[in-house]
Amino acid sequence: MVDIALDPNMYYLSMSTADTLHKAAQLGFKYVELSPNNEFHLWHHYPKADRAFIAELKQAEKDSGVKVRTLNPVFNWSSPDEAERQAQVRNWRRLLELADALDVRDIVSEFSGDRNRASRSEQQWYKSIEELIPHFEKYGIRLNMEAHPYDFVELHDRALELVRSVDKDWLGYEYCCPHTFHLSDGAGDADRMIRTAAAAGKLREVHVSDGFNHRINDGNRYIINPPGADVTVHQHNAIGNGEVPWDQVFSTLREVGFDGVISVCIFGWHERADEYNKAALERLTQELGA
């Protein structure tokens, strides 16, 4: 059995964070994964939530029947700039306090850093991990890492190596379906990547949305102007609006006995948000149970 959570990103502009729990309930979800927003934890900024905000979320959980299952903060804790890294570690410490207050025991995040200074960023990531180990262990919170496009590590195999090298049971791995082609440099071998993470005992969460393969057709599936610009374009589309091999993804998750968190993270389609999120929940329930 898996826990299927909604990332309510497409609703943040039209309602409060607490109200997104009620929206999730209307769509049929039992859980949410709270991604960055202004009220709670914005990308790379100190979390703005206070006691009143946490109390409001707890009341929304009670009233809606929807649980805040995970948080998805993004802090540049691998920054080559030491002052920036220290500030981001401070952000993490506060985020962990807030997660504990919400009784959230699983967090998913990104490596961040600077891919043009990958070695230095890796050193900084390890330094931040070492400083935060006592805090994660104090609260009994698990962290699941994803390799994100434009992070200092973008490939699945390297990211899994980094996670394993810390050698902590609470540090796991999150497989992000819309990043399938970035994680594999265009190969799209979701089966292999899911299996290696599961075999290592690290596969704890899966993000679900679709995307196209940026490597095929001379690399022109996405058009970047000027060519060679230092950016990484990717998408979080509805299931079926892309080239992620879904039959392979679902069959492999069933075969490895995945029983963690599945987060629906479709972005950029606000006008069809309800339709796409409900369809994703139906498909996931059919394929993996809930």
Short mmCIF file of N, CA and C in Angstrom, two decimals, residues 167-247:
data_model
loop_
_atom_site.label_atom_id
_atom_site.label_comp_id
_atom_site.label_asym_id
_atom_site.label_seq_id
_atom_site.Cartn_x
_atom_site.Cartn_y
_atom_site.Cartn_z
N ASP A 167 25.39 6.98 4.73
CA ASP A 167 25.23 5.77 5.54
C ASP A 167 24.37 5.99 6.78
N LYS A 168 23.24 6.68 6.57
CA LYS A 168 22.26 6.89 7.62
C LYS A 168 20.93 6.30 7.17
N ASP A 169 20.29 5.52 8.06
CA ASP A 169 19.03 4.87 7.69
C ASP A 169 17.94 5.89 7.35
N TRP A 170 18.00 7.07 7.96
CA TRP A 170 16.94 8.05 7.74
C TRP A 170 17.13 8.84 6.45
N LEU A 171 18.26 8.68 5.78
CA LEU A 171 18.49 9.39 4.53
C LEU A 171 18.18 8.46 3.36
N GLY A 172 17.14 8.81 2.58
CA GLY A 172 16.70 7.97 1.48
C GLY A 172 16.71 8.71 0.15
N TYR A 173 16.02 8.12 -0.81
CA TYR A 173 16.04 8.60 -2.19
C TYR A 173 14.61 8.75 -2.71
N GLU A 174 14.43 9.79 -3.50
CA GLU A 174 13.13 10.01 -4.15
C GLU A 174 13.31 9.97 -5.65
N TYR A 175 12.52 9.11 -6.32
CA TYR A 175 12.58 9.02 -7.78
C TYR A 175 11.54 9.95 -8.38
N CYS A 176 11.99 10.87 -9.23
CA CYS A 176 11.11 11.88 -9.80
C CYS A 176 10.80 11.53 -11.26
N CYS A 177 9.58 11.06 -11.51
CA CYS A 177 9.21 10.62 -12.86
C CYS A 177 9.38 11.69 -13.93
N PRO A 178 8.96 12.96 -13.70
CA PRO A 178 9.13 13.94 -14.76
C PRO A 178 10.59 14.26 -15.08
N HIS A 179 11.51 13.84 -14.20
CA HIS A 179 12.94 14.05 -14.45
C HIS A 179 13.60 12.81 -15.03
N THR A 180 12.80 11.83 -15.42
CA THR A 180 13.33 10.55 -15.89
C THR A 180 14.44 10.72 -16.91
N PHE A 181 14.26 11.61 -17.88
CA PHE A 181 15.23 11.74 -18.96
C PHE A 181 16.45 12.56 -18.55
N HIS A 182 16.28 13.47 -17.59
CA HIS A 182 17.43 14.17 -17.04
C HIS A 182 18.24 13.24 -16.15
N LEU A 183 17.56 12.43 -15.37
CA LEU A 183 18.24 11.49 -14.47
C LEU A 183 19.07 10.47 -15.23
N SER A 184 18.67 10.15 -16.45
CA SER A 184 19.31 9.09 -17.24
C SER A 184 20.03 9.63 -18.47
N ASP A 185 20.17 10.95 -18.58
CA ASP A 185 20.80 11.59 -19.73
C ASP A 185 20.15 11.14 -21.04
N GLY A 186 18.82 11.03 -21.01
CA GLY A 186 18.07 10.71 -22.21
C GLY A 186 17.73 9.26 -22.41
N ALA A 187 18.33 8.36 -21.60
CA ALA A 187 18.07 6.92 -21.80
C ALA A 187 16.64 6.54 -21.45
N GLY A 188 16.09 7.15 -20.41
CA GLY A 188 14.71 6.87 -20.02
C GLY A 188 14.50 5.51 -19.41
N ASP A 189 15.56 4.90 -18.86
CA ASP A 189 15.46 3.54 -18.30
C ASP A 189 14.92 3.59 -16.87
N ALA A 190 13.65 3.95 -16.74
CA ALA A 190 13.03 4.07 -15.43
C ALA A 190 13.11 2.77 -14.64
N ASP A 191 12.93 1.65 -15.32
CA ASP A 191 12.97 0.33 -14.66
C ASP A 191 14.28 0.16 -13.91
N ARG A 192 15.41 0.40 -14.57
CA ARG A 192 16.72 0.22 -13.94
C ARG A 192 16.90 1.17 -12.76
N MET A 193 16.52 2.43 -12.94
CA MET A 193 16.74 3.41 -11.87
C MET A 193 15.91 3.10 -10.64
N ILE A 194 14.66 2.74 -10.84
CA ILE A 194 13.80 2.39 -9.71
C ILE A 194 14.35 1.16 -8.99
N ARG A 195 14.77 0.17 -9.77
CA ARG A 195 15.27 -1.07 -9.16
C ARG A 195 16.56 -0.84 -8.36
N THR A 196 17.46 -0.02 -8.88
CA THR A 196 18.72 0.18 -8.14
C THR A 196 18.47 0.92 -6.82
N ALA A 197 17.55 1.88 -6.83
CA ALA A 197 17.23 2.60 -5.59
C ALA A 197 16.55 1.67 -4.59
N ALA A 198 15.64 0.82 -5.09
CA ALA A 198 14.95 -0.13 -4.21
C ALA A 198 15.92 -1.17 -3.66
N ALA A 199 16.82 -1.67 -4.51
CA ALA A 199 17.78 -2.69 -4.07
C ALA A 199 18.71 -2.15 -2.99
N ALA A 200 18.97 -0.85 -3.03
CA ALA A 200 19.82 -0.23 -2.01
C ALA A 200 19.05 0.05 -0.72
N GLY A 201 17.75 -0.21 -0.74
CA GLY A 201 16.92 0.06 0.44
C GLY A 201 16.67 1.53 0.66
N LYS A 202 16.77 2.33 -0.41
CA LYS A 202 16.68 3.78 -0.27
C LYS A 202 15.45 4.40 -0.93
N LEU A 203 14.68 3.66 -1.70
CA LEU A 203 13.54 4.24 -2.42
C LEU A 203 12.39 4.47 -1.46
N ARG A 204 12.11 5.74 -1.16
CA ARG A 204 11.10 6.07 -0.15
C ARG A 204 9.94 6.87 -0.73
N GLU A 205 10.17 7.57 -1.85
CA GLU A 205 9.11 8.42 -2.41
C GLU A 205 9.26 8.47 -3.93
N VAL A 206 8.14 8.70 -4.61
CA VAL A 206 8.11 8.84 -6.07
C VAL A 206 7.25 10.05 -6.40
N HIS A 207 7.78 10.95 -7.23
CA HIS A 207 7.01 12.07 -7.74
C HIS A 207 6.41 11.71 -9.10
N VAL A 208 5.15 12.05 -9.29
CA VAL A 208 4.44 11.64 -10.49
C VAL A 208 3.94 12.83 -11.29
N SER A 209 4.47 12.98 -12.47
CA SER A 209 3.98 13.85 -13.55
C SER A 209 4.80 13.47 -14.77
N ASP A 210 4.50 14.07 -15.90
CA ASP A 210 5.08 13.63 -17.16
C ASP A 210 6.00 14.69 -17.75
N GLY A 211 6.81 14.29 -18.70
CA GLY A 211 7.71 15.22 -19.38
C GLY A 211 8.25 14.59 -20.65
N PHE A 212 8.83 15.41 -21.50
CA PHE A 212 9.38 14.93 -22.76
C PHE A 212 10.89 14.72 -22.65
N ASN A 213 11.41 13.92 -23.57
CA ASN A 213 12.84 13.60 -23.58
C ASN A 213 13.60 14.71 -24.29
N HIS A 214 14.37 15.46 -23.51
CA HIS A 214 15.09 16.61 -24.05
C HIS A 214 16.26 16.24 -24.94
N ARG A 215 16.65 14.96 -24.96
CA ARG A 215 17.83 14.53 -25.71
C ARG A 215 17.51 14.09 -27.15
N ILE A 216 16.26 13.68 -27.41
CA ILE A 216 15.97 13.13 -28.73
C ILE A 216 15.72 14.25 -29.75
N ASN A 217 15.69 13.85 -31.04
CA ASN A 217 15.45 14.81 -32.13
C ASN A 217 16.46 15.96 -32.09
N ASP A 218 17.75 15.59 -32.04
CA ASP A 218 18.83 16.57 -32.02
C ASP A 218 18.77 17.50 -30.81
N GLY A 219 18.11 17.05 -29.75
CA GLY A 219 18.00 17.88 -28.57
C GLY A 219 17.03 19.03 -28.71
N ASN A 220 16.17 18.96 -29.73
CA ASN A 220 15.24 20.07 -29.98
C ASN A 220 13.82 19.80 -29.50
N ARG A 221 13.65 18.83 -28.62
CA ARG A 221 12.32 18.64 -28.05
C ARG A 221 11.92 19.90 -27.26
N TYR A 222 12.90 20.49 -26.61
CA TYR A 222 12.74 21.82 -26.04
C TYR A 222 13.60 22.77 -26.85
N ILE A 223 13.11 23.94 -27.16
CA ILE A 223 13.89 24.92 -27.90
C ILE A 223 14.41 25.96 -26.91
N ILE A 224 15.72 26.09 -26.83
CA ILE A 224 16.37 27.05 -25.94
C ILE A 224 17.06 28.10 -26.80
N ASN A 225 16.82 29.34 -26.48
CA ASN A 225 17.41 30.42 -27.25
C ASN A 225 18.14 31.38 -26.31
N PRO A 226 19.45 31.60 -26.53
CA PRO A 226 20.27 31.03 -27.60
C PRO A 226 20.66 29.59 -27.28
N PRO A 227 20.93 28.76 -28.30
CA PRO A 227 21.37 27.38 -28.06
C PRO A 227 22.59 27.36 -27.15
N GLY A 228 22.58 26.42 -26.21
CA GLY A 228 23.70 26.30 -25.30
C GLY A 228 23.61 27.20 -24.08
N ALA A 229 22.49 27.93 -23.93
CA ALA A 229 22.34 28.77 -22.75
C ALA A 229 22.42 27.91 -21.48
N ASP A 230 22.94 28.48 -20.40
CA ASP A 230 23.19 27.72 -19.17
C ASP A 230 21.90 27.62 -18.36
N VAL A 231 20.98 26.80 -18.87
CA VAL A 231 19.70 26.55 -18.21
C VAL A 231 19.37 25.08 -18.37
N THR A 232 18.44 24.60 -17.57
CA THR A 232 17.93 23.24 -17.74
C THR A 232 16.41 23.30 -17.71
N VAL A 233 15.79 23.08 -18.86
CA VAL A 233 14.34 23.15 -18.98
C VAL A 233 13.75 21.78 -18.71
N HIS A 234 12.69 21.74 -17.91
CA HIS A 234 11.98 20.48 -17.71
C HIS A 234 10.52 20.78 -17.43
N GLN A 235 9.69 19.75 -17.47
CA GLN A 235 8.25 19.93 -17.33
C GLN A 235 7.67 19.00 -16.27
N HIS A 236 6.50 19.38 -15.77
CA HIS A 236 5.71 18.54 -14.88
C HIS A 236 4.29 18.49 -15.45
N ASN A 237 4.11 17.68 -16.47
CA ASN A 237 2.83 17.61 -17.19
C ASN A 237 1.92 16.52 -16.61
N ALA A 238 0.68 16.51 -17.08
CA ALA A 238 -0.25 15.45 -16.71
C ALA A 238 0.23 14.12 -17.28
N ILE A 239 -0.10 13.03 -16.60
CA ILE A 239 0.26 11.70 -17.08
C ILE A 239 -0.28 11.51 -18.50
N GLY A 240 0.59 11.12 -19.41
CA GLY A 240 0.20 10.95 -20.81
C GLY A 240 0.61 12.09 -21.70
N ASN A 241 0.94 13.23 -21.11
CA ASN A 241 1.38 14.39 -21.88
C ASN A 241 2.90 14.47 -21.81
N GLY A 242 3.54 13.43 -22.35
CA GLY A 242 4.98 13.34 -22.29
C GLY A 242 5.42 11.96 -22.75
N GLU A 243 6.65 11.59 -22.39
CA GLU A 243 7.23 10.34 -22.87
C GLU A 243 7.73 9.44 -21.75
N VAL A 244 7.36 9.73 -20.51
CA VAL A 244 7.72 8.84 -19.40
C VAL A 244 7.07 7.47 -19.64
N PRO A 245 7.82 6.38 -19.54
CA PRO A 245 7.27 5.04 -19.80
C PRO A 245 6.44 4.53 -18.62
N TRP A 246 5.19 4.94 -18.57
CA TRP A 246 4.37 4.70 -17.38
C TRP A 246 4.12 3.23 -17.10
N ASP A 247 3.90 2.43 -18.11
CA ASP A 247 3.70 0.99 -17.85
C ASP A 247 4.92 0.40 -17.16
#
